[in-house]
Amino acid sequence: MEKLSEKKISRALQDTEFFKTLEPAEMMYVLVSDIILRGDVKKSNFEYWLTQEERWPEISAEDRMDQVLRVLEDESPSAALQAFQKVGFMRFCMPRCFPIRKLMDKKTFYSIIDNFNQLEYRRDDLAFKLAVLMFSFDPLATEETLYDANFDQDAINWICNLIYFYMEFIRLNTPKKLKSFVGKFGKDFYFDMNDYAWAILKITKMRELKPLKSKDHVLSWMNQGVPLDAEDLELTREDILEAGAESEDEVTAIQQLLIEHCQKKPLDNIRELELSLVKNLTQKEIDRTIRRVRKAKERRY
């Protein structure tokens, strides 16, 4: 849908007869504009919208998700999110995610939309805010919703991984487990996950979802020069390919083995020593690690 001009939006908000001339996607855009502006919809406009149900399928999943994102873009979106849910647009725009069947998930969902204004982390990061909103939905439904809305695969993976691996993250109760998590997913995802976990705790107020304070440990290891992920290794992917790795999967597996070794022995993070370690690996070790890495990062809904 082409974006409506401010003039047309203003006229449609005031004049229901003009509102009736719009296409369904444009009607929805105007109604959501009303929600964002004042936390409600004009009654006569909404009543006409309800008479157009047979035309609602004309609105694409992408246009529907765009309205969710418009609401989330607001600096303080709680009132708009509440109205969006009240008039049925949350379900309309993300039909795969509703109804929410589990009582605890339903409670979490309402806590999120009611308290979204209290979000302290990454308030200008729209993808992050969407991941927070989606926290209480069925993970597979979330993935399918994002796919339907034409999100690219990297964005889908990032959002779904934040949700799916959340429970694993908040149970990282030893340095060994923490290093293993960072080694599997990388420092960038660790910091994203840490922000996400504390954001969820803040706005759901559910103490059972409280993560452990691990960031200081990770920052300390980084300051000490402890190799935590593949980018910290002296040996590059190109070096590993030149050393005889035959596929990207093999490179990733070898990197994982080097990370695990160097996390235990940081002083071994030397290019020549790592090359020697690679050359001494057996194919059986590499194949086993390929399977382990795939399993560790695979979402199993």
PDB file of C-alpha atoms in Angstrom:
ATOM      1  CA  MET A   1       0.000   0.000   0.000  1.00  0.00           C
ATOM      2  CA  GLU A   2       1.238   3.474  -0.861  1.00  0.00           C
ATOM      3  CA  LYS A   3       1.492   5.699   2.172  1.00  0.00           C
ATOM      4  CA  LEU A   4      -1.481   8.013   2.590  1.00  0.00           C
ATOM      5  CA  SER A   5      -0.797  11.740   2.593  1.00  0.00           C
ATOM      6  CA  GLU A   6      -1.261  13.612   5.854  1.00  0.00           C
ATOM      7  CA  LYS A   7      -4.044  15.578   4.149  1.00  0.00           C
ATOM      8  CA  LYS A   8      -6.006  12.415   3.264  1.00  0.00           C
ATOM      9  CA  ILE A   9      -5.484  10.966   6.738  1.00  0.00           C
ATOM     10  CA  SER A  10      -6.718  14.160   8.376  1.00  0.00           C
ATOM     11  CA  ARG A  11      -9.789  14.286   6.126  1.00  0.00           C
ATOM     12  CA  ALA A  12     -10.621  10.603   6.705  1.00  0.00           C
ATOM     13  CA  LEU A  13     -10.341  11.059  10.467  1.00  0.00           C
ATOM     14  CA  GLN A  14     -12.922  13.841  10.340  1.00  0.00           C
ATOM     15  CA  ASP A  15     -15.212  12.783   7.477  1.00  0.00           C
ATOM     16  CA  THR A  16     -16.658   9.271   7.576  1.00  0.00           C
ATOM     17  CA  GLU A  17     -18.128   9.633   4.090  1.00  0.00           C
ATOM     18  CA  PHE A  18     -14.640  10.225   2.741  1.00  0.00           C
ATOM     19  CA  PHE A  19     -13.333   7.362   4.914  1.00  0.00           C
ATOM     20  CA  LYS A  20     -15.796   5.065   3.106  1.00  0.00           C
ATOM     21  CA  THR A  21     -14.155   5.796  -0.249  1.00  0.00           C
ATOM     22  CA  LEU A  22     -10.803   4.378   0.847  1.00  0.00           C
ATOM     23  CA  GLU A  23      -9.399   0.945   0.095  1.00  0.00           C
ATOM     24  CA  PRO A  24      -9.433  -1.513   3.053  1.00  0.00           C
ATOM     25  CA  ALA A  25      -5.692  -1.155   3.700  1.00  0.00           C
ATOM     26  CA  GLU A  26      -6.104   2.629   3.705  1.00  0.00           C
ATOM     27  CA  MET A  27      -9.019   2.389   6.131  1.00  0.00           C
ATOM     28  CA  MET A  28      -6.888   0.343   8.487  1.00  0.00           C
ATOM     29  CA  TYR A  29      -4.074   2.879   8.180  1.00  0.00           C
ATOM     30  CA  VAL A  30      -6.443   5.706   9.144  1.00  0.00           C
ATOM     31  CA  LEU A  31      -7.882   3.766  12.079  1.00  0.00           C
ATOM     32  CA  VAL A  32      -4.401   2.990  13.378  1.00  0.00           C
ATOM     33  CA  SER A  33      -3.444   6.648  12.940  1.00  0.00           C
ATOM     34  CA  ASP A  34      -6.394   7.488  15.195  1.00  0.00           C
ATOM     35  CA  ILE A  35      -5.202   4.941  17.746  1.00  0.00           C
ATOM     36  CA  ILE A  36      -1.682   6.390  17.755  1.00  0.00           C
ATOM     37  CA  LEU A  37      -2.936   9.978  18.005  1.00  0.00           C
ATOM     38  CA  ARG A  38      -5.478   9.560  20.784  1.00  0.00           C
ATOM     39  CA  GLY A  39      -5.644   5.917  21.894  1.00  0.00           C
ATOM     40  CA  ASP A  40      -9.047   5.273  20.325  1.00  0.00           C
ATOM     41  CA  VAL A  41     -10.910   5.069  17.003  1.00  0.00           C
ATOM     42  CA  LYS A  42     -13.687   7.252  15.660  1.00  0.00           C
ATOM     43  CA  LYS A  43     -16.878   5.278  16.235  1.00  0.00           C
ATOM     44  CA  SER A  44     -18.501   5.927  12.841  1.00  0.00           C
ATOM     45  CA  ASN A  45     -15.295   5.035  10.989  1.00  0.00           C
ATOM     46  CA  PHE A  46     -14.846   1.832  12.952  1.00  0.00           C
ATOM     47  CA  GLU A  47     -18.477   0.807  12.517  1.00  0.00           C
ATOM     48  CA  TYR A  48     -18.100   1.156   8.751  1.00  0.00           C
ATOM     49  CA  TRP A  49     -14.822  -0.800   8.878  1.00  0.00           C
ATOM     50  CA  LEU A  50     -16.701  -3.674  10.528  1.00  0.00           C
ATOM     51  CA  THR A  51     -19.160  -3.808   7.621  1.00  0.00           C
ATOM     52  CA  GLN A  52     -16.274  -4.402   5.187  1.00  0.00           C
ATOM     53  CA  GLU A  53     -15.187  -7.766   6.563  1.00  0.00           C
ATOM     54  CA  GLU A  54     -15.521  -9.489   3.183  1.00  0.00           C
ATOM     55  CA  ARG A  55     -12.827  -7.124   1.849  1.00  0.00           C
ATOM     56  CA  TRP A  56     -10.359  -7.562   4.704  1.00  0.00           C
ATOM     57  CA  PRO A  57      -8.481 -10.386   2.914  1.00  0.00           C
ATOM     58  CA  GLU A  58      -7.363  -7.760   0.378  1.00  0.00           C
ATOM     59  CA  ILE A  59      -4.962  -6.454   3.033  1.00  0.00           C
ATOM     60  CA  SER A  60      -1.616  -8.223   2.820  1.00  0.00           C
ATOM     61  CA  ALA A  61       0.207  -9.696   5.803  1.00  0.00           C
ATOM     62  CA  GLU A  62       2.979  -7.180   5.164  1.00  0.00           C
ATOM     63  CA  ASP A  63       0.568  -4.221   5.350  1.00  0.00           C
ATOM     64  CA  ARG A  64      -0.910  -5.638   8.540  1.00  0.00           C
ATOM     65  CA  MET A  65       2.500  -6.003  10.180  1.00  0.00           C
ATOM     66  CA  ASP A  66       3.360  -2.461   9.109  1.00  0.00           C
ATOM     67  CA  GLN A  67       0.557  -1.249  11.393  1.00  0.00           C
ATOM     68  CA  VAL A  68       2.005  -3.151  14.349  1.00  0.00           C
ATOM     69  CA  LEU A  69       5.361  -1.515  13.666  1.00  0.00           C
ATOM     70  CA  ARG A  70       3.754   1.939  13.406  1.00  0.00           C
ATOM     71  CA  VAL A  71       2.329   1.521  16.888  1.00  0.00           C
ATOM     72  CA  LEU A  72       5.657   0.305  18.268  1.00  0.00           C
ATOM     73  CA  GLU A  73       7.482   3.277  16.751  1.00  0.00           C
ATOM     74  CA  ASP A  74       5.673   5.563  19.186  1.00  0.00           C
ATOM     75  CA  GLU A  75       7.851   6.782  22.061  1.00  0.00           C
ATOM     76  CA  SER A  76       5.260   5.652  24.640  1.00  0.00           C
ATOM     77  CA  PRO A  77       3.134   3.006  22.918  1.00  0.00           C
ATOM     78  CA  SER A  78       1.273   1.403  25.842  1.00  0.00           C
ATOM     79  CA  ALA A  79      -2.008   3.289  25.334  1.00  0.00           C
ATOM     80  CA  ALA A  80      -1.923   2.611  21.596  1.00  0.00           C
ATOM     81  CA  LEU A  81      -1.091  -1.067  22.153  1.00  0.00           C
ATOM     82  CA  GLN A  82      -4.014  -1.383  24.564  1.00  0.00           C
ATOM     83  CA  ALA A  83      -6.398   0.209  22.055  1.00  0.00           C
ATOM     84  CA  PHE A  84      -4.910  -1.848  19.218  1.00  0.00           C
ATOM     85  CA  GLN A  85      -5.725  -4.974  21.207  1.00  0.00           C
ATOM     86  CA  LYS A  86      -9.151  -3.735  22.354  1.00  0.00           C
ATOM     87  CA  VAL A  87     -10.483  -3.093  18.836  1.00  0.00           C
ATOM     88  CA  GLY A  88      -9.179  -6.452  17.602  1.00  0.00           C
ATOM     89  CA  PHE A  89      -6.320  -5.214  15.437  1.00  0.00           C
ATOM     90  CA  MET A  90      -3.662  -7.222  17.276  1.00  0.00           C
ATOM     91  CA  ARG A  91      -5.380 -10.438  16.263  1.00  0.00           C
ATOM     92  CA  PHE A  92      -6.270  -9.069  12.822  1.00  0.00           C
ATOM     93  CA  CYS A  93      -2.670  -8.131  12.069  1.00  0.00           C
ATOM     94  CA  MET A  94      -1.094 -11.267  13.565  1.00  0.00           C
ATOM     95  CA  PRO A  95      -3.773 -13.973  13.229  1.00  0.00           C
ATOM     96  CA  ARG A  96      -1.365 -16.889  13.681  1.00  0.00           C
ATOM     97  CA  CYS A  97      -0.527 -15.676  17.190  1.00  0.00           C
ATOM     98  CA  PHE A  98      -4.103 -15.717  18.494  1.00  0.00           C
ATOM     99  CA  PRO A  99      -5.862 -16.917  20.486  1.00  0.00           C
ATOM    100  CA  ILE A 100      -3.253 -17.127  23.229  1.00  0.00           C
ATOM    101  CA  ARG A 101      -4.132 -20.460  24.782  1.00  0.00           C
ATOM    102  CA  LYS A 102      -1.917 -20.660  27.880  1.00  0.00           C
ATOM    103  CA  LEU A 103      -3.063 -18.624  30.863  1.00  0.00           C
ATOM    104  CA  MET A 104       0.493 -17.622  31.806  1.00  0.00           C
ATOM    105  CA  ASP A 105       1.243 -16.496  28.237  1.00  0.00           C
ATOM    106  CA  LYS A 106      -1.963 -14.455  28.215  1.00  0.00           C
ATOM    107  CA  LYS A 107      -0.986 -12.826  31.511  1.00  0.00           C
ATOM    108  CA  THR A 108       2.475 -12.071  30.133  1.00  0.00           C
ATOM    109  CA  PHE A 109       1.021 -10.560  26.950  1.00  0.00           C
ATOM    110  CA  TYR A 110      -1.163  -8.104  28.843  1.00  0.00           C
ATOM    111  CA  SER A 111       1.725  -7.211  31.162  1.00  0.00           C
ATOM    112  CA  ILE A 112       3.829  -6.384  28.109  1.00  0.00           C
ATOM    113  CA  ILE A 113       1.310  -4.116  26.384  1.00  0.00           C
ATOM    114  CA  ASP A 114       0.281  -2.456  29.664  1.00  0.00           C
ATOM    115  CA  ASN A 115       3.855  -1.736  30.742  1.00  0.00           C
ATOM    116  CA  PHE A 116       5.589  -1.170  27.398  1.00  0.00           C
ATOM    117  CA  ASN A 117       6.268   2.471  28.283  1.00  0.00           C
ATOM    118  CA  GLN A 118       8.605   1.244  31.019  1.00  0.00           C
ATOM    119  CA  LEU A 119      10.976  -0.297  28.484  1.00  0.00           C
ATOM    120  CA  GLU A 120      14.440   1.044  29.330  1.00  0.00           C
ATOM    121  CA  TYR A 121      16.503  -0.778  26.736  1.00  0.00           C
ATOM    122  CA  ARG A 122      16.844   0.171  23.066  1.00  0.00           C
ATOM    123  CA  ARG A 123      13.713   2.294  22.821  1.00  0.00           C
ATOM    124  CA  ASP A 124      14.708   3.396  19.310  1.00  0.00           C
ATOM    125  CA  ASP A 125      15.383  -0.138  18.073  1.00  0.00           C
ATOM    126  CA  LEU A 126      12.178  -1.189  16.295  1.00  0.00           C
ATOM    127  CA  ALA A 127      13.228  -4.812  15.719  1.00  0.00           C
ATOM    128  CA  PHE A 128      14.078  -5.143  19.410  1.00  0.00           C
ATOM    129  CA  LYS A 129      10.715  -3.676  20.432  1.00  0.00           C
ATOM    130  CA  LEU A 130       8.942  -6.119  18.112  1.00  0.00           C
ATOM    131  CA  ALA A 131      10.832  -9.014  19.712  1.00  0.00           C
ATOM    132  CA  VAL A 132       9.644  -7.810  23.128  1.00  0.00           C
ATOM    133  CA  LEU A 133       6.027  -7.660  21.941  1.00  0.00           C
ATOM    134  CA  MET A 134       6.240 -11.170  20.490  1.00  0.00           C
ATOM    135  CA  PHE A 135       7.683 -12.732  23.659  1.00  0.00           C
ATOM    136  CA  SER A 136       4.437 -14.289  24.916  1.00  0.00           C
ATOM    137  CA  PHE A 137       3.299 -15.795  21.609  1.00  0.00           C
ATOM    138  CA  ASP A 138       3.811 -19.341  20.421  1.00  0.00           C
ATOM    139  CA  PRO A 139       7.350 -19.408  18.949  1.00  0.00           C
ATOM    140  CA  LEU A 140       6.349 -21.186  15.751  1.00  0.00           C
ATOM    141  CA  ALA A 141       3.443 -18.774  15.241  1.00  0.00           C
ATOM    142  CA  THR A 142       5.872 -15.884  15.653  1.00  0.00           C
ATOM    143  CA  GLU A 143       8.232 -17.308  13.051  1.00  0.00           C
ATOM    144  CA  GLU A 144       5.396 -17.914  10.582  1.00  0.00           C
ATOM    145  CA  THR A 145       3.986 -14.421  11.193  1.00  0.00           C
ATOM    146  CA  LEU A 146       7.306 -12.775  10.398  1.00  0.00           C
ATOM    147  CA  TYR A 147       7.755 -14.979   7.348  1.00  0.00           C
ATOM    148  CA  ASP A 148       4.255 -14.069   6.072  1.00  0.00           C
ATOM    149  CA  ALA A 149       5.124 -10.381   6.529  1.00  0.00           C
ATOM    150  CA  ASN A 150       8.206 -10.764   4.283  1.00  0.00           C
ATOM    151  CA  PHE A 151      10.846 -10.222   6.958  1.00  0.00           C
ATOM    152  CA  ASP A 152      14.233 -11.366   5.728  1.00  0.00           C
ATOM    153  CA  GLN A 153      15.556 -14.614   7.153  1.00  0.00           C
ATOM    154  CA  ASP A 154      18.310 -12.977   9.220  1.00  0.00           C
ATOM    155  CA  ALA A 155      15.761 -10.746  10.964  1.00  0.00           C
ATOM    156  CA  ILE A 156      13.445 -13.701  11.584  1.00  0.00           C
ATOM    157  CA  ASN A 157      16.298 -15.741  13.041  1.00  0.00           C
ATOM    158  CA  TRP A 158      17.447 -12.897  15.290  1.00  0.00           C
ATOM    159  CA  ILE A 159      13.994 -12.187  16.733  1.00  0.00           C
ATOM    160  CA  CYS A 160      13.036 -15.846  17.113  1.00  0.00           C
ATOM    161  CA  ASN A 161      16.376 -16.751  18.688  1.00  0.00           C
ATOM    162  CA  LEU A 162      15.948 -14.020  21.304  1.00  0.00           C
ATOM    163  CA  ILE A 163      12.604 -15.556  22.247  1.00  0.00           C
ATOM    164  CA  TYR A 164      13.499 -19.218  21.892  1.00  0.00           C
ATOM    165  CA  PHE A 165      16.842 -19.196  23.720  1.00  0.00           C
ATOM    166  CA  TYR A 166      15.620 -16.866  26.468  1.00  0.00           C
ATOM    167  CA  MET A 167      15.035 -19.622  29.024  1.00  0.00           C
ATOM    168  CA  GLU A 168      18.464 -21.107  28.341  1.00  0.00           C
ATOM    169  CA  PHE A 169      19.997 -17.668  28.832  1.00  0.00           C
ATOM    170  CA  ILE A 170      18.443 -16.937  32.217  1.00  0.00           C
ATOM    171  CA  ARG A 171      19.760 -20.293  33.486  1.00  0.00           C
ATOM    172  CA  LEU A 172      23.411 -19.520  32.786  1.00  0.00           C
ATOM    173  CA  ASN A 173      24.484 -19.960  36.397  1.00  0.00           C
ATOM    174  CA  THR A 174      28.168 -20.859  36.026  1.00  0.00           C
ATOM    175  CA  PRO A 175      31.116 -19.263  34.192  1.00  0.00           C
ATOM    176  CA  LYS A 176      31.441 -22.433  32.125  1.00  0.00           C
ATOM    177  CA  LYS A 177      27.815 -22.238  30.903  1.00  0.00           C
ATOM    178  CA  LEU A 178      28.156 -18.516  30.214  1.00  0.00           C
ATOM    179  CA  LYS A 179      31.320 -18.969  28.161  1.00  0.00           C
ATOM    180  CA  SER A 180      29.685 -21.831  26.280  1.00  0.00           C
ATOM    181  CA  PHE A 181      26.666 -19.645  25.390  1.00  0.00           C
ATOM    182  CA  VAL A 182      28.872 -16.793  24.157  1.00  0.00           C
ATOM    183  CA  GLY A 183      31.018 -19.267  22.249  1.00  0.00           C
ATOM    184  CA  LYS A 184      27.983 -20.756  20.482  1.00  0.00           C
ATOM    185  CA  PHE A 185      26.183 -17.525  19.611  1.00  0.00           C
ATOM    186  CA  GLY A 186      28.872 -14.848  19.653  1.00  0.00           C
ATOM    187  CA  LYS A 187      29.356 -11.731  21.768  1.00  0.00           C
ATOM    188  CA  ASP A 188      26.974  -9.603  19.676  1.00  0.00           C
ATOM    189  CA  PHE A 189      24.069 -11.961  20.253  1.00  0.00           C
ATOM    190  CA  TYR A 190      25.013 -12.338  23.919  1.00  0.00           C
ATOM    191  CA  PHE A 191      24.712  -8.565  24.452  1.00  0.00           C
ATOM    192  CA  ASP A 192      21.417  -8.504  22.511  1.00  0.00           C
ATOM    193  CA  MET A 193      20.140 -11.393  24.622  1.00  0.00           C
ATOM    194  CA  ASN A 194      21.207  -9.711  27.850  1.00  0.00           C
ATOM    195  CA  ASP A 195      19.374  -6.493  26.912  1.00  0.00           C
ATOM    196  CA  TYR A 196      16.336  -8.547  25.941  1.00  0.00           C
ATOM    197  CA  ALA A 197      16.238 -10.558  29.151  1.00  0.00           C
ATOM    198  CA  TRP A 198      16.393  -7.487  31.354  1.00  0.00           C
ATOM    199  CA  ALA A 199      13.809  -5.705  29.206  1.00  0.00           C
ATOM    200  CA  ILE A 200      11.391  -8.620  29.576  1.00  0.00           C
ATOM    201  CA  LEU A 201      11.888  -8.665  33.339  1.00  0.00           C
ATOM    202  CA  LYS A 202      11.317  -4.912  33.582  1.00  0.00           C
ATOM    203  CA  ILE A 203       8.022  -4.801  31.728  1.00  0.00           C
ATOM    204  CA  THR A 204       6.506  -8.159  32.753  1.00  0.00           C
ATOM    205  CA  LYS A 205       7.530  -7.744  36.414  1.00  0.00           C
ATOM    206  CA  MET A 206       7.705 -11.549  36.630  1.00  0.00           C
ATOM    207  CA  ARG A 207      10.506 -12.382  39.069  1.00  0.00           C
ATOM    208  CA  GLU A 208      10.715 -15.962  37.826  1.00  0.00           C
ATOM    209  CA  LEU A 209      12.038 -14.544  34.560  1.00  0.00           C
ATOM    210  CA  LYS A 210      14.937 -12.750  36.228  1.00  0.00           C
ATOM    211  CA  PRO A 211      18.258 -13.355  34.444  1.00  0.00           C
ATOM    212  CA  LEU A 212      21.563 -13.630  36.267  1.00  0.00           C
ATOM    213  CA  LYS A 213      23.889 -10.632  36.204  1.00  0.00           C
ATOM    214  CA  SER A 214      26.423 -11.935  33.715  1.00  0.00           C
ATOM    215  CA  LYS A 215      27.429  -8.856  31.722  1.00  0.00           C
ATOM    216  CA  ASP A 216      30.208  -7.832  34.107  1.00  0.00           C
ATOM    217  CA  HIS A 217      31.763 -11.290  33.740  1.00  0.00           C
ATOM    218  CA  VAL A 218      31.732 -11.075  29.937  1.00  0.00           C
ATOM    219  CA  LEU A 219      33.167  -7.549  29.935  1.00  0.00           C
ATOM    220  CA  SER A 220      35.868  -8.655  32.367  1.00  0.00           C
ATOM    221  CA  TRP A 221      36.848 -11.594  30.153  1.00  0.00           C
ATOM    222  CA  MET A 222      36.971  -9.295  27.161  1.00  0.00           C
ATOM    223  CA  ASN A 223      39.238  -6.863  29.027  1.00  0.00           C
ATOM    224  CA  GLN A 224      41.499  -9.769  29.984  1.00  0.00           C
ATOM    225  CA  GLY A 225      41.727 -10.851  26.346  1.00  0.00           C
ATOM    226  CA  VAL A 226      39.963 -14.173  26.868  1.00  0.00           C
ATOM    227  CA  PRO A 227      38.836 -15.484  23.435  1.00  0.00           C
ATOM    228  CA  LEU A 228      35.060 -15.815  23.682  1.00  0.00           C
ATOM    229  CA  ASP A 229      33.878 -16.277  20.102  1.00  0.00           C
ATOM    230  CA  ALA A 230      35.145 -16.833  16.570  1.00  0.00           C
ATOM    231  CA  GLU A 231      36.054 -13.192  15.953  1.00  0.00           C
ATOM    232  CA  ASP A 232      38.513 -13.375  18.881  1.00  0.00           C
ATOM    233  CA  LEU A 233      40.493 -16.236  17.365  1.00  0.00           C
ATOM    234  CA  GLU A 234      43.813 -15.463  15.720  1.00  0.00           C
ATOM    235  CA  LEU A 235      42.989 -18.067  13.085  1.00  0.00           C
ATOM    236  CA  THR A 236      40.514 -16.778  10.480  1.00  0.00           C
ATOM    237  CA  ARG A 237      37.945 -18.680   8.449  1.00  0.00           C
ATOM    238  CA  GLU A 238      40.217 -18.276   5.430  1.00  0.00           C
ATOM    239  CA  ASP A 239      43.116 -19.792   7.371  1.00  0.00           C
ATOM    240  CA  ILE A 240      40.970 -22.793   8.281  1.00  0.00           C
ATOM    241  CA  LEU A 241      39.889 -23.293   4.663  1.00  0.00           C
ATOM    242  CA  GLU A 242      43.508 -23.135   3.546  1.00  0.00           C
ATOM    243  CA  ALA A 243      44.360 -25.694   6.230  1.00  0.00           C
ATOM    244  CA  GLY A 244      42.054 -28.195   4.533  1.00  0.00           C
ATOM    245  CA  ALA A 245      38.480 -27.608   5.696  1.00  0.00           C
ATOM    246  CA  GLU A 246      36.132 -28.726   2.918  1.00  0.00           C
ATOM    247  CA  SER A 247      32.925 -26.868   3.746  1.00  0.00           C
ATOM    248  CA  GLU A 248      31.522 -23.924   5.693  1.00  0.00           C
ATOM    249  CA  ASP A 249      30.081 -26.414   8.187  1.00  0.00           C
ATOM    250  CA  GLU A 250      33.552 -27.810   8.789  1.00  0.00           C
ATOM    251  CA  VAL A 251      34.975 -24.316   9.265  1.00  0.00           C
ATOM    252  CA  THR A 252      32.270 -23.478  11.813  1.00  0.00           C
ATOM    253  CA  ALA A 253      32.862 -26.746  13.677  1.00  0.00           C
ATOM    254  CA  ILE A 254      36.618 -26.199  13.791  1.00  0.00           C
ATOM    255  CA  GLN A 255      36.114 -22.651  15.030  1.00  0.00           C
ATOM    256  CA  GLN A 256      33.869 -24.000  17.768  1.00  0.00           C
ATOM    257  CA  LEU A 257      36.534 -26.474  18.868  1.00  0.00           C
ATOM    258  CA  LEU A 258      39.162 -23.722  18.885  1.00  0.00           C
ATOM    259  CA  ILE A 259      36.890 -21.416  20.903  1.00  0.00           C
ATOM    260  CA  GLU A 260      36.315 -24.109  23.511  1.00  0.00           C
ATOM    261  CA  HIS A 261      40.036 -24.817  23.716  1.00  0.00           C
ATOM    262  CA  CYS A 262      41.067 -21.165  23.976  1.00  0.00           C
ATOM    263  CA  GLN A 263      38.386 -20.324  26.531  1.00  0.00           C
ATOM    264  CA  LYS A 264      40.121 -22.838  28.810  1.00  0.00           C
ATOM    265  CA  LYS A 265      43.641 -21.844  27.705  1.00  0.00           C
ATOM    266  CA  PRO A 266      43.615 -18.200  26.561  1.00  0.00           C
ATOM    267  CA  LEU A 267      47.372 -18.151  26.046  1.00  0.00           C
ATOM    268  CA  ASP A 268      46.950 -20.727  23.261  1.00  0.00           C
ATOM    269  CA  ASN A 269      45.230 -18.126  21.067  1.00  0.00           C
ATOM    270  CA  ILE A 270      48.214 -17.961  18.728  1.00  0.00           C
ATOM    271  CA  ARG A 271      47.875 -18.483  14.994  1.00  0.00           C
ATOM    272  CA  GLU A 272      50.633 -21.097  14.644  1.00  0.00           C
ATOM    273  CA  LEU A 273      49.444 -23.056  17.684  1.00  0.00           C
ATOM    274  CA  GLU A 274      45.841 -23.011  16.462  1.00  0.00           C
ATOM    275  CA  LEU A 275      46.964 -24.246  13.042  1.00  0.00           C
ATOM    276  CA  SER A 276      48.678 -27.132  14.773  1.00  0.00           C
ATOM    277  CA  LEU A 277      45.519 -27.917  16.730  1.00  0.00           C
ATOM    278  CA  VAL A 278      43.479 -27.899  13.511  1.00  0.00           C
ATOM    279  CA  LYS A 279      45.858 -30.263  11.752  1.00  0.00           C
ATOM    280  CA  ASN A 280      45.615 -32.724  14.636  1.00  0.00           C
ATOM    281  CA  LEU A 281      41.804 -32.875  14.531  1.00  0.00           C
ATOM    282  CA  THR A 282      40.275 -36.078  13.216  1.00  0.00           C
ATOM    283  CA  GLN A 283      37.398 -36.122  10.743  1.00  0.00           C
ATOM    284  CA  LYS A 284      35.355 -37.921  13.382  1.00  0.00           C
ATOM    285  CA  GLU A 285      35.849 -35.038  15.828  1.00  0.00           C
ATOM    286  CA  ILE A 286      34.885 -32.496  13.167  1.00  0.00           C
ATOM    287  CA  ASP A 287      31.769 -34.402  12.061  1.00  0.00           C
ATOM    288  CA  ARG A 288      30.644 -34.861  15.663  1.00  0.00           C
ATOM    289  CA  THR A 289      31.087 -31.134  16.315  1.00  0.00           C
ATOM    290  CA  ILE A 290      29.128 -30.227  13.179  1.00  0.00           C
ATOM    291  CA  ARG A 291      26.171 -32.213  14.543  1.00  0.00           C
ATOM    292  CA  ARG A 292      26.575 -30.701  18.009  1.00  0.00           C
ATOM    293  CA  VAL A 293      26.722 -27.119  16.715  1.00  0.00           C
ATOM    294  CA  ARG A 294      23.652 -27.617  14.546  1.00  0.00           C
ATOM    295  CA  LYS A 295      21.704 -29.114  17.427  1.00  0.00           C
ATOM    296  CA  ALA A 296      22.737 -26.355  19.855  1.00  0.00           C
ATOM    297  CA  LYS A 297      21.513 -23.569  17.546  1.00  0.00           C
ATOM    298  CA  GLU A 298      18.447 -25.299  16.149  1.00  0.00           C
ATOM    299  CA  ARG A 299      15.027 -24.055  17.202  1.00  0.00           C
ATOM    300  CA  ARG A 300      12.807 -27.049  17.975  1.00  0.00           C
ATOM    301  CA  TYR A 301       9.257 -25.785  18.459  1.00  0.00           C
TER     302      TYR A 301
END
